[in-house]
JSON list of C-alpha atoms in Angstrom, two decimals:
[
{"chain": "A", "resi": 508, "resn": "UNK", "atom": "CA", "xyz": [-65.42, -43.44, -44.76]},
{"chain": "A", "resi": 509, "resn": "UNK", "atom": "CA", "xyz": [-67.80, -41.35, -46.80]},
{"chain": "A", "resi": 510, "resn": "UNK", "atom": "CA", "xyz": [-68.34, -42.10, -50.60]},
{"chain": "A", "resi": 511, "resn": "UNK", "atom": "CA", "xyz": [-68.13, -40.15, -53.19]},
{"chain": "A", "resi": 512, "resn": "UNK", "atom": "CA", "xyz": [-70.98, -36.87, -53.54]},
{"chain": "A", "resi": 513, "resn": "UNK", "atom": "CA", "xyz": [-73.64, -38.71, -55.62]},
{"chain": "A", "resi": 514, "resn": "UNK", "atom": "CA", "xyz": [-74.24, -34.94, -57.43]},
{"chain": "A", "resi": 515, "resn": "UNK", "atom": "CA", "xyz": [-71.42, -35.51, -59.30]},
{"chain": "A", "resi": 516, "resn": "UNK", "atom": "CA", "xyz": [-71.55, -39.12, -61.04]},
{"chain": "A", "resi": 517, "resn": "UNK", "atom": "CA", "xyz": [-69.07, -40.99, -57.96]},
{"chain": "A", "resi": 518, "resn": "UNK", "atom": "CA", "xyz": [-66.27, -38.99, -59.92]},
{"chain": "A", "resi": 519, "resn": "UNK", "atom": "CA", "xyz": [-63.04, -38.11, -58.27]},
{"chain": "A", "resi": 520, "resn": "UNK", "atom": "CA", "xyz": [-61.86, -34.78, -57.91]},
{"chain": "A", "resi": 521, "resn": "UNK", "atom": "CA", "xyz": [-59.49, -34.05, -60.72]},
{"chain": "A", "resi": 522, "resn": "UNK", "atom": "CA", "xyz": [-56.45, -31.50, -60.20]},
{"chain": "A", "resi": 523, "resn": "UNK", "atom": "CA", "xyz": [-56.22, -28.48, -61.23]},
{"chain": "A", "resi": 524, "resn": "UNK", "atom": "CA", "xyz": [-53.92, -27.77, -64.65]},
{"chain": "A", "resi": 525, "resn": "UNK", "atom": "CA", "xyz": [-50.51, -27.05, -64.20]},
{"chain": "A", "resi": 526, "resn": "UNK", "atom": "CA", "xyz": [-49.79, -22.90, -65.47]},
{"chain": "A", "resi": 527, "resn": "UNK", "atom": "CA", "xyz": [-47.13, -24.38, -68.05]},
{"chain": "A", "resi": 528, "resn": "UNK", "atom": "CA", "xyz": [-49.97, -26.56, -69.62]},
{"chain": "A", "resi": 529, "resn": "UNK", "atom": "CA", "xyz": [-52.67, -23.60, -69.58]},
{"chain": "A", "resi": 530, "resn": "UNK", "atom": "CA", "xyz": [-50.22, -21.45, -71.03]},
{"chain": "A", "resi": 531, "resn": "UNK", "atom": "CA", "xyz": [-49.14, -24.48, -73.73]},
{"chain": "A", "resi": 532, "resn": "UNK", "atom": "CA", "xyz": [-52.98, -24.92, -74.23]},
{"chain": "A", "resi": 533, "resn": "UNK", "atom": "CA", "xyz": [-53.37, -21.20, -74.62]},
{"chain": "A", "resi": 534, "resn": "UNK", "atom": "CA", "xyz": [-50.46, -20.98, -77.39]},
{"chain": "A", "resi": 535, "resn": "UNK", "atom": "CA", "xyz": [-51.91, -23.71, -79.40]},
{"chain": "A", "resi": 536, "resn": "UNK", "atom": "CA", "xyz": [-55.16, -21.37, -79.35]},
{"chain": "A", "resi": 537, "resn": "UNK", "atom": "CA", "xyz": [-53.51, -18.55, -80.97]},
{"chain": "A", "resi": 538, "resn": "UNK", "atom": "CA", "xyz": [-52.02, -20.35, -83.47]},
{"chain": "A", "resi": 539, "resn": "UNK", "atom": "CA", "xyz": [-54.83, -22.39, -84.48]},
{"chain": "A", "resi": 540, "resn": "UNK", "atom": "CA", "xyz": [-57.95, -19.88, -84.02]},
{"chain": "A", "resi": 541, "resn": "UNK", "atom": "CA", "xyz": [-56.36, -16.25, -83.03]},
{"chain": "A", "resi": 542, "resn": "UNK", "atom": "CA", "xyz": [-53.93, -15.98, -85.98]},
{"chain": "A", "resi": 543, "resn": "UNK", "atom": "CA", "xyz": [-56.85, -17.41, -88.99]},
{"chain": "A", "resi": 544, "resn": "UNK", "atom": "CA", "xyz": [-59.44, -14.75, -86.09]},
{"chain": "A", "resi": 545, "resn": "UNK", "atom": "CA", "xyz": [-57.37, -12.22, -86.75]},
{"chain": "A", "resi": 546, "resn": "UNK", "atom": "CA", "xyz": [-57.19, -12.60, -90.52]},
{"chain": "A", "resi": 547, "resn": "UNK", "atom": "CA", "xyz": [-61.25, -12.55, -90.77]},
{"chain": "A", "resi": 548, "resn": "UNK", "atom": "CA", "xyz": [-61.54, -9.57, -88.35]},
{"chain": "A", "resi": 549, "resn": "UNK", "atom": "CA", "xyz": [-58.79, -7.87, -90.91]},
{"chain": "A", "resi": 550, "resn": "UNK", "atom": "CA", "xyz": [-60.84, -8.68, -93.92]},
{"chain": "A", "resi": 551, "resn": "UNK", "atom": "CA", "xyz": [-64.12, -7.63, -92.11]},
{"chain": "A", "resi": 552, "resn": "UNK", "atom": "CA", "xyz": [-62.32, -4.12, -90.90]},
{"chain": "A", "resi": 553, "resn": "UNK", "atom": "CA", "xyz": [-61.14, -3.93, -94.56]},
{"chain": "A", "resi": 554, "resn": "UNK", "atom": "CA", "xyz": [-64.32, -3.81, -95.90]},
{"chain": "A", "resi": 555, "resn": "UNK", "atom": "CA", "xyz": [-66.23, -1.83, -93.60]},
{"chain": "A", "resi": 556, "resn": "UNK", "atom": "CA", "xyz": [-63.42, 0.35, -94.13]},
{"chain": "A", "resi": 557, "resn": "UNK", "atom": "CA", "xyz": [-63.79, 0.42, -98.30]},
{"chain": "A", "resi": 558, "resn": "UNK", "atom": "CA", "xyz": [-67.62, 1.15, -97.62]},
{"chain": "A", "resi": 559, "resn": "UNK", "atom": "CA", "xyz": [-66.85, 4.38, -95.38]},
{"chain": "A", "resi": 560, "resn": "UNK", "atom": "CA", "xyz": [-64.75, 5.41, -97.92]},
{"chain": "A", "resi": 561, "resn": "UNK", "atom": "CA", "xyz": [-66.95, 5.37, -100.69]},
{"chain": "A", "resi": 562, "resn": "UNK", "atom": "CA", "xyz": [-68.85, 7.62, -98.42]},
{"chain": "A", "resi": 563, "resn": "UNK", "atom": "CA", "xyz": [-66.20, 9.59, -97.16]},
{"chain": "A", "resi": 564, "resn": "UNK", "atom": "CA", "xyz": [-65.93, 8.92, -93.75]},
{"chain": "A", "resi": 565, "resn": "UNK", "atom": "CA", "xyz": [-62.76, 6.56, -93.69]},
{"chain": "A", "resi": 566, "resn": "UNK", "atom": "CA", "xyz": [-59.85, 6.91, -91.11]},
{"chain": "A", "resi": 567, "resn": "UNK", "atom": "CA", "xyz": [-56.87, 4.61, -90.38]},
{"chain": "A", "resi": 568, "resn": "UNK", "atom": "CA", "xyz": [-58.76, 4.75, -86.38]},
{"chain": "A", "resi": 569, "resn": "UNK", "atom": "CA", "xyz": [-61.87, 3.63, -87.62]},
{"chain": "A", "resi": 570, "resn": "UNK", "atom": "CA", "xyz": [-60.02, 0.73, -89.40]},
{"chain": "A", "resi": 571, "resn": "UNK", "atom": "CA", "xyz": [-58.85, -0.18, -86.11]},
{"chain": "A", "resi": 572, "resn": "UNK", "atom": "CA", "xyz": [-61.40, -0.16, -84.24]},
{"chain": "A", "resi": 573, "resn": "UNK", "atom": "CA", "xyz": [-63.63, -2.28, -86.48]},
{"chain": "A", "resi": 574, "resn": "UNK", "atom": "CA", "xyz": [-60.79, -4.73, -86.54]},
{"chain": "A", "resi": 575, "resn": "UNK", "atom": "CA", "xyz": [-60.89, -4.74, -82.48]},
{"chain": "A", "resi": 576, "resn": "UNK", "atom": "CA", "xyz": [-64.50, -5.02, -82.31]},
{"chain": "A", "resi": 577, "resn": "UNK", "atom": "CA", "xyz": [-64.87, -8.33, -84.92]},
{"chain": "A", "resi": 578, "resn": "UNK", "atom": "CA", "xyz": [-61.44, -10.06, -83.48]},
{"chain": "A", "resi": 579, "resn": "UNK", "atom": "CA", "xyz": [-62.86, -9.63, -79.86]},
{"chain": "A", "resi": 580, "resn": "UNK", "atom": "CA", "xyz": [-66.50, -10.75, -80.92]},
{"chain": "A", "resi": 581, "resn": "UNK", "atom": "CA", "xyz": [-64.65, -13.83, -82.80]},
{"chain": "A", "resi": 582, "resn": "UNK", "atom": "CA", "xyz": [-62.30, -14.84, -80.09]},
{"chain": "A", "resi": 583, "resn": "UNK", "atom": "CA", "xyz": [-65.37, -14.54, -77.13]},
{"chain": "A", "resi": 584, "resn": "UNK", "atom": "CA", "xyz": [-67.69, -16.40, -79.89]},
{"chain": "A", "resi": 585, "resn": "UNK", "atom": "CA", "xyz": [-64.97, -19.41, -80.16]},
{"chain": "A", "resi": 586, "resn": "UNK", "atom": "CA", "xyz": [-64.27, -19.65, -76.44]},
{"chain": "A", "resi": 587, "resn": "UNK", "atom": "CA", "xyz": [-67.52, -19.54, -75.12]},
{"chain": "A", "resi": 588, "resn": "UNK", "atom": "CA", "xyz": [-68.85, -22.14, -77.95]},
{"chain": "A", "resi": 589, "resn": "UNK", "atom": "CA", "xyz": [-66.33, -24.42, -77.21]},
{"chain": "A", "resi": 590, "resn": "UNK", "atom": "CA", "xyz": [-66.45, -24.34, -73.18]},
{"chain": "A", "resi": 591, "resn": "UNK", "atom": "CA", "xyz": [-70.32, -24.39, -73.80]},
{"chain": "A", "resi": 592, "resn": "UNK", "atom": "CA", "xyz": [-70.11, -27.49, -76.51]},
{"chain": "A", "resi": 593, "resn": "UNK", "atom": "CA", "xyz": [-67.22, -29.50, -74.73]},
{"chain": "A", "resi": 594, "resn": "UNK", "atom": "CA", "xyz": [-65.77, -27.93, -71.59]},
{"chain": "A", "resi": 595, "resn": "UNK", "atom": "CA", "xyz": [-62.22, -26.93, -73.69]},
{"chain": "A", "resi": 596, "resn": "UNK", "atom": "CA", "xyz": [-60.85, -25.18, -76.70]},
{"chain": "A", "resi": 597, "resn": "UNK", "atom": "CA", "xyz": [-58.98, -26.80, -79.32]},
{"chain": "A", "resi": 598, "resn": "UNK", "atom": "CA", "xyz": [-55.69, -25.99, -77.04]},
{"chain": "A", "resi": 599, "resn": "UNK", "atom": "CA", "xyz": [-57.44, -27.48, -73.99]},
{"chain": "A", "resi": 600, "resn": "UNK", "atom": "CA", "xyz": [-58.33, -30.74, -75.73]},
{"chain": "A", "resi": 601, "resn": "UNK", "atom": "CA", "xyz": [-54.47, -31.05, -77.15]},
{"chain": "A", "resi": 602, "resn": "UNK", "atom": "CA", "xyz": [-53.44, -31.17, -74.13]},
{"chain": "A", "resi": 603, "resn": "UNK", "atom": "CA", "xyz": [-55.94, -33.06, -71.93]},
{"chain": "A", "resi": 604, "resn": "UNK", "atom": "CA", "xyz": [-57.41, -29.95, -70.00]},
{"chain": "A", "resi": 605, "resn": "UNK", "atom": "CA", "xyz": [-60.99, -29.15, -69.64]},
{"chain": "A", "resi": 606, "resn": "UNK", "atom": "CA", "xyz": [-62.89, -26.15, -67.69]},
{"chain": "A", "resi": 607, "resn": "UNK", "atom": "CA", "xyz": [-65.11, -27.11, -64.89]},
{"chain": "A", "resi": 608, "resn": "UNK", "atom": "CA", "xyz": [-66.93, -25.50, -61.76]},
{"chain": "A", "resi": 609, "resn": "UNK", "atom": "CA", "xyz": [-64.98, -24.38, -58.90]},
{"chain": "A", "resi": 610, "resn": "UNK", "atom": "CA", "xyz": [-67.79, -25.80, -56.83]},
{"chain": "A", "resi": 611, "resn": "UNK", "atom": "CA", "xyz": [-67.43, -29.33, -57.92]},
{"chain": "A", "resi": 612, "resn": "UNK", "atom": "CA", "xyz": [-63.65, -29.19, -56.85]},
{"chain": "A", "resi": 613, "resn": "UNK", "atom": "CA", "xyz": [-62.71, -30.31, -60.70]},
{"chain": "A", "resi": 614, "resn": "UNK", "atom": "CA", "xyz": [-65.28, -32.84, -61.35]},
{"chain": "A", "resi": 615, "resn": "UNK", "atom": "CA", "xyz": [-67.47, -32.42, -64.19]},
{"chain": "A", "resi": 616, "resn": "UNK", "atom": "CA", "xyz": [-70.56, -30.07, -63.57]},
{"chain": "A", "resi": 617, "resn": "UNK", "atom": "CA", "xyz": [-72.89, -27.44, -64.78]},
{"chain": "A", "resi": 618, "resn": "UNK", "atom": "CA", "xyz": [-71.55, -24.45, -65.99]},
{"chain": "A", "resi": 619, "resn": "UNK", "atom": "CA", "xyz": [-74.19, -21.77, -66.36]},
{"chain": "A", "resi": 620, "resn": "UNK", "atom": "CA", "xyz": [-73.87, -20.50, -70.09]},
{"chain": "A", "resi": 621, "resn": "UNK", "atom": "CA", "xyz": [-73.49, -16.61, -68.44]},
{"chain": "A", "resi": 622, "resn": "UNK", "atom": "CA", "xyz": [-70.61, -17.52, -66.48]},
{"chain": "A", "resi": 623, "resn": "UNK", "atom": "CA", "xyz": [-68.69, -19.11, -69.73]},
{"chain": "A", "resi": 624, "resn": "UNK", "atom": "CA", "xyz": [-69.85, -16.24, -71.76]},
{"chain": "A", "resi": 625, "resn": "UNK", "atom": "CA", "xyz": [-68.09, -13.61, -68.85]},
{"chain": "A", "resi": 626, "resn": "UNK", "atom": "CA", "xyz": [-65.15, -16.15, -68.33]},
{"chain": "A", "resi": 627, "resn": "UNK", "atom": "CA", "xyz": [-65.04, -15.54, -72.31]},
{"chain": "A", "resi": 628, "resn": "UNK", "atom": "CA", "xyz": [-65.72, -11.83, -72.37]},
{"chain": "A", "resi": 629, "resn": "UNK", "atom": "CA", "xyz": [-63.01, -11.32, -69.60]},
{"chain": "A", "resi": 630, "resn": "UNK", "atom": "CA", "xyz": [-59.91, -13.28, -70.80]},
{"chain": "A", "resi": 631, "resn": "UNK", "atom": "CA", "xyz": [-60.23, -11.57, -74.32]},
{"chain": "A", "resi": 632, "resn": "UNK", "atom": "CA", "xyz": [-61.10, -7.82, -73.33]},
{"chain": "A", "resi": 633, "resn": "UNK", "atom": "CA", "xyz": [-57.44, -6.13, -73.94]},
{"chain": "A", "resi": 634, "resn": "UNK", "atom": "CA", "xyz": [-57.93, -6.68, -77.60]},
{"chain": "A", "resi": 635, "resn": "UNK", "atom": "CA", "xyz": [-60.66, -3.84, -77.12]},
{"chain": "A", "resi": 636, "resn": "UNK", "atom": "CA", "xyz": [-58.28, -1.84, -76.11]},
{"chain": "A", "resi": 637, "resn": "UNK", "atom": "CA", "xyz": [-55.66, -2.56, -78.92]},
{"chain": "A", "resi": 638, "resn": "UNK", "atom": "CA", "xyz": [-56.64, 0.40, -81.21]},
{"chain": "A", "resi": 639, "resn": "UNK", "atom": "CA", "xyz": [-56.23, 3.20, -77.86]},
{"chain": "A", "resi": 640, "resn": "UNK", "atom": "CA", "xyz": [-52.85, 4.85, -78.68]},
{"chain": "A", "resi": 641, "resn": "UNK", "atom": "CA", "xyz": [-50.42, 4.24, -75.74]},
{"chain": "A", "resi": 642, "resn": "UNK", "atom": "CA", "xyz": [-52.80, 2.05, -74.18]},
{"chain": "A", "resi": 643, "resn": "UNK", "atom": "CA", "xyz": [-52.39, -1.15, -75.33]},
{"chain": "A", "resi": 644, "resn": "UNK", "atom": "CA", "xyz": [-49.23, -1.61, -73.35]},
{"chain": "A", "resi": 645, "resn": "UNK", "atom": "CA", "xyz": [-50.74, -0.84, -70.39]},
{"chain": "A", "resi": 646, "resn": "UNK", "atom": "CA", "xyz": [-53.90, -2.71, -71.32]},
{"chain": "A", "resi": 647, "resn": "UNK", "atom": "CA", "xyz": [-51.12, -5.48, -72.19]},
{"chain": "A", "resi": 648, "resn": "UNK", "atom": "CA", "xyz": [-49.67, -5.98, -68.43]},
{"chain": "A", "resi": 649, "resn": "UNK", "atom": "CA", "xyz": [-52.55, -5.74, -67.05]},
{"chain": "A", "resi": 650, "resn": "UNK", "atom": "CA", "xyz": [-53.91, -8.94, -69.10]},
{"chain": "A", "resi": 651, "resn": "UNK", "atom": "CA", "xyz": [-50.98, -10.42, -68.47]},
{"chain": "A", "resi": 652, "resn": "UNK", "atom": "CA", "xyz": [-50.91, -9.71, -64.92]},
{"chain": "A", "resi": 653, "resn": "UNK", "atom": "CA", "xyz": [-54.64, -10.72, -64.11]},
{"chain": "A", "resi": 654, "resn": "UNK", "atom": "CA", "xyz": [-55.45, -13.52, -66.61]},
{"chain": "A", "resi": 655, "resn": "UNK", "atom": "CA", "xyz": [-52.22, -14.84, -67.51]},
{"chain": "A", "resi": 656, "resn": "UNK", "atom": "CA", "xyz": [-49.31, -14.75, -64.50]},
{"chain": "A", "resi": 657, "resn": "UNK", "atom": "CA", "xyz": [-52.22, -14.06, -61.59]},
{"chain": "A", "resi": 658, "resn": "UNK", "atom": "CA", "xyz": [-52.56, -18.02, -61.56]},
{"chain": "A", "resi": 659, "resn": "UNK", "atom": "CA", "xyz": [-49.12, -18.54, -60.53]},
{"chain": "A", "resi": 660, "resn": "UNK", "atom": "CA", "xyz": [-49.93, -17.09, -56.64]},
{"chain": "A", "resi": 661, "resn": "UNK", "atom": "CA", "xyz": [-53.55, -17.76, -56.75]},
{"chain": "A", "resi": 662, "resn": "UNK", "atom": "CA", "xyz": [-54.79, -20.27, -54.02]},
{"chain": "A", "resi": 663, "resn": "UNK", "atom": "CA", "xyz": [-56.74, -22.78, -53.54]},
{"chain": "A", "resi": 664, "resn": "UNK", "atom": "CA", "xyz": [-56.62, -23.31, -57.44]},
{"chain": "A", "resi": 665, "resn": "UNK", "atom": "CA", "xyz": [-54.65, -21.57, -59.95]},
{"chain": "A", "resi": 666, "resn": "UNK", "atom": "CA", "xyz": [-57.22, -19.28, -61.41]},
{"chain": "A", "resi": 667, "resn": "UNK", "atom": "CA", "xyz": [-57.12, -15.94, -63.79]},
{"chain": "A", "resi": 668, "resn": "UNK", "atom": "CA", "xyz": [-59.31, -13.16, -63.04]},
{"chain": "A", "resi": 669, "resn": "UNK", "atom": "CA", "xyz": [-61.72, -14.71, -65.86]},
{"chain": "A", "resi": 670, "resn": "UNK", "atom": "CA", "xyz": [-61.53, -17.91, -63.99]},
{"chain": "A", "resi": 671, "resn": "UNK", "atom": "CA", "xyz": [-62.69, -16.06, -60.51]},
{"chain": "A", "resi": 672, "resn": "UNK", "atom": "CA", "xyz": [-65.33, -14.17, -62.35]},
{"chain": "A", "resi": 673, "resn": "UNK", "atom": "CA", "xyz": [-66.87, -17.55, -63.98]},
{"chain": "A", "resi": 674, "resn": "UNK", "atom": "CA", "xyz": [-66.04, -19.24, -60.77]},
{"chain": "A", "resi": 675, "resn": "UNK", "atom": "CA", "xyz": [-64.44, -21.82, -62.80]},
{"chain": "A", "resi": 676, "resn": "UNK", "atom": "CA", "xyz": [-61.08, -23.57, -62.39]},
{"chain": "A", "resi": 677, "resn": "UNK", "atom": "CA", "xyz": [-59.11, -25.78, -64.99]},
{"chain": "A", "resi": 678, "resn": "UNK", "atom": "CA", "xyz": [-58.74, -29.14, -64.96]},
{"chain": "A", "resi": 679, "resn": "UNK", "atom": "CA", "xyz": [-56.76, -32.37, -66.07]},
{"chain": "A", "resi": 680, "resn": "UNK", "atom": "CA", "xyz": [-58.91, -34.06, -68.82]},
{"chain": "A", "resi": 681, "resn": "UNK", "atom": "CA", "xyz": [-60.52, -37.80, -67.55]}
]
């Protein structure tokens, strides 16, 4: 009987997160760091938007778009940091999930810092297209098509497009 692959520390494989627990993990995200995100990106778009003004070159769009472009750039920034600091966001850790590679089959491993940065960039890019009028419905099903319901079917491991991108998978906490 073989032991265990000495380039990963003798650890087991762990299984891959149940989609009820990603999803739980991904609501405790948006009410600890989307909603108080969203609020600084507001602020931000506010007073970008005062300065145009005072200039003359204010529109409700360009409020909008400013507002897109900070909460995006705040909710990639949090991801990736956390993945990159401790393999989980604040919803992750609540409820005992952590990111790892898909080539390590769930045990702990390297990550290259690009891949969590795309895996990031990925999951979060329909708020870009918030401000688009009519799109962000479409933008919207697609998201939740790809990243959020796609891990339902997806075999071996329940995986989001941002997942396959990354080549990451999710993973039950040790």
């Amino acid at each position: 009987m073989p032991g265990p692959d000495p380039g990963h520390h003798g650890e087991a494989p762990r299984q891959p997160a149940p989609w009820m627990r990603r999803a739980g993990a991904r609501l405790v995200d948006v009410i600890l760091v989307m909603i108080p995100a969203a609020v600084v990106a507001a602020i931000v778009a506010l007073v970008w938007l005062g300065a145009q003004a005072l200039v003359g070159g204010a529109t409700s769009e360009s409020y909008f778009i400013i507002f897109c472009v900070c909460y995006y750039l705040i909710l990639v920034g949090y991801d990736a940091v956390s993945v990159a600091r401790k393999r989980r966001t604040a919803g992750k850790k609540l409820l005992g999930l952590e990111v790892a590679p898909q080539d390590a089959e769930g045990r702990p491993g390297p990550i290259p810092i690009t891949a969590i940065v795309a895996r990031a960039a990925v999951f979060h890019l329909w708020v870009l297209f918030w401000w688009i009028p009519g799109w962000k419905w479409v933008v919207g099903v697609l998201f939740l098509v790809l990243c959020a319901l796609w891990p339902l079917r997806a075999r071996p491991y329940p995986q989001g497009v941002h997942d396959r991108v990354a080549r990451t998978i999710v993973v039950h906490s040790a």
